[in-house]
C-alpha positions as CSV (number, residue, x, y, z in Angstrom):
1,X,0.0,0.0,0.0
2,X,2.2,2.8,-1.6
3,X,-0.4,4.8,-2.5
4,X,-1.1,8.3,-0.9
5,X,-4.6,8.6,1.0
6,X,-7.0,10.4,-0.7
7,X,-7.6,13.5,0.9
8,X,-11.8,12.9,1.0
9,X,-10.6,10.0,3.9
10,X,-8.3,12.2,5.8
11,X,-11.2,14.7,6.0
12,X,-13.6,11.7,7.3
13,X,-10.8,11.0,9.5
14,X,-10.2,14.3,10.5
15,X,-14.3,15.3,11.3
16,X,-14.8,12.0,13.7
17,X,-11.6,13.3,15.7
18,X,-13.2,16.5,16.0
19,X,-16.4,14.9,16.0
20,X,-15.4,13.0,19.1
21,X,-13.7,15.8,20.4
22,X,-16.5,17.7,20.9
23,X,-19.1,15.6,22.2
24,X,-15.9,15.1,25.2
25,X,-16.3,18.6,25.4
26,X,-19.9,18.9,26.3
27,X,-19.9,15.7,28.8
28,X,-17.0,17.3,30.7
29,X,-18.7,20.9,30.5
30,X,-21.4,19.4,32.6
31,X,-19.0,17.3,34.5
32,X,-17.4,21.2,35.8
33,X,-21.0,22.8,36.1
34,X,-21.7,19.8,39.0
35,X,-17.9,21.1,40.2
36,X,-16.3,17.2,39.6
37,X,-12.8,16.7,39.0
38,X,-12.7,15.9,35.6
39,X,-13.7,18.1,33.5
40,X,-13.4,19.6,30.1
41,X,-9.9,19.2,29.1
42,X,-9.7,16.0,30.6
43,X,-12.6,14.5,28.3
44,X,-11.5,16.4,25.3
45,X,-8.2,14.5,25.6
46,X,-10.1,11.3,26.2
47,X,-12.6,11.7,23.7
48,X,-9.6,12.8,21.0
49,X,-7.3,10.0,21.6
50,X,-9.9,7.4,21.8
51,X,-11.5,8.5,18.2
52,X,-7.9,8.1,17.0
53,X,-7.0,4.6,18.5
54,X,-10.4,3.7,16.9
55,X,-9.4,5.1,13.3
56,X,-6.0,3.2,13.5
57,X,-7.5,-0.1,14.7
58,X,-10.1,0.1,11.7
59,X,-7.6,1.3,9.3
60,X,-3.9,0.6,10.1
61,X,-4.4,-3.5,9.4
62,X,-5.4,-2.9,5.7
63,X,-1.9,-3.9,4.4
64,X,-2.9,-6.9,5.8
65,X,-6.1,-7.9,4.5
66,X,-7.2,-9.8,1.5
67,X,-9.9,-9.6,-0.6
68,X,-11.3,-7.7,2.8
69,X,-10.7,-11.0,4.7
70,X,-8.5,-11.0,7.3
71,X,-5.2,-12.6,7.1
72,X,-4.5,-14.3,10.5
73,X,-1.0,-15.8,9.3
74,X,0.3,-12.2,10.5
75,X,1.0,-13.1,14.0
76,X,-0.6,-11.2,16.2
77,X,-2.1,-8.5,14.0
78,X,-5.7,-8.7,15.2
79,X,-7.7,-5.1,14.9
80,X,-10.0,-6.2,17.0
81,X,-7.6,-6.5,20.1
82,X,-6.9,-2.4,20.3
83,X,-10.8,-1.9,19.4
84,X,-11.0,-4.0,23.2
85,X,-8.8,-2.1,25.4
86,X,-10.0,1.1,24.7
87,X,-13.1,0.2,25.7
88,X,-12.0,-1.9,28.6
89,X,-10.2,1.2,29.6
């Protein structure tokens, strides 16, 4: 995959970060109104990185599909396994 990205998926890419970002905006803006300790930066920065672990666990494996199967000789290359520890936390 020596091909450059097209610039209509960095844009997708770009407005689910921000996407993300702000929606961690507005939970931690009520978080500060109720005067709890984390608050808007902190989900911002949660919200932003999580979006982008996301994007790289959807996209960064494509080099090692075929045929949009996965190919599980690669050892240990499973998307799915970043996908699970964000959410675990």
């Amino acid at each position: 995959m020596n091909e450059a990205m097209p610039w209509s998926y960095q844009l997708a890419f770009l407005i689910r970060v921000l996407v993300a970002t702000l929606c961690g905006g507005a939970i931690g803006l009520e978080r500060t109104k109720r005067l709890k300790e984390a608050g808007i930066r902190t989900h911002c920065l949660v919200c932003c990185a999580s979006a982008l672990i996301m994007i790289v666990s959807k996209y960064a494996f494509a080099d090692l599909t075929a045929n949009g199967e996965f190919f599980f000789g690669a050892r240990g290359a499973d998307p799915a396994r970043i996908a699970a520890q964000v959410v675990s936390g």
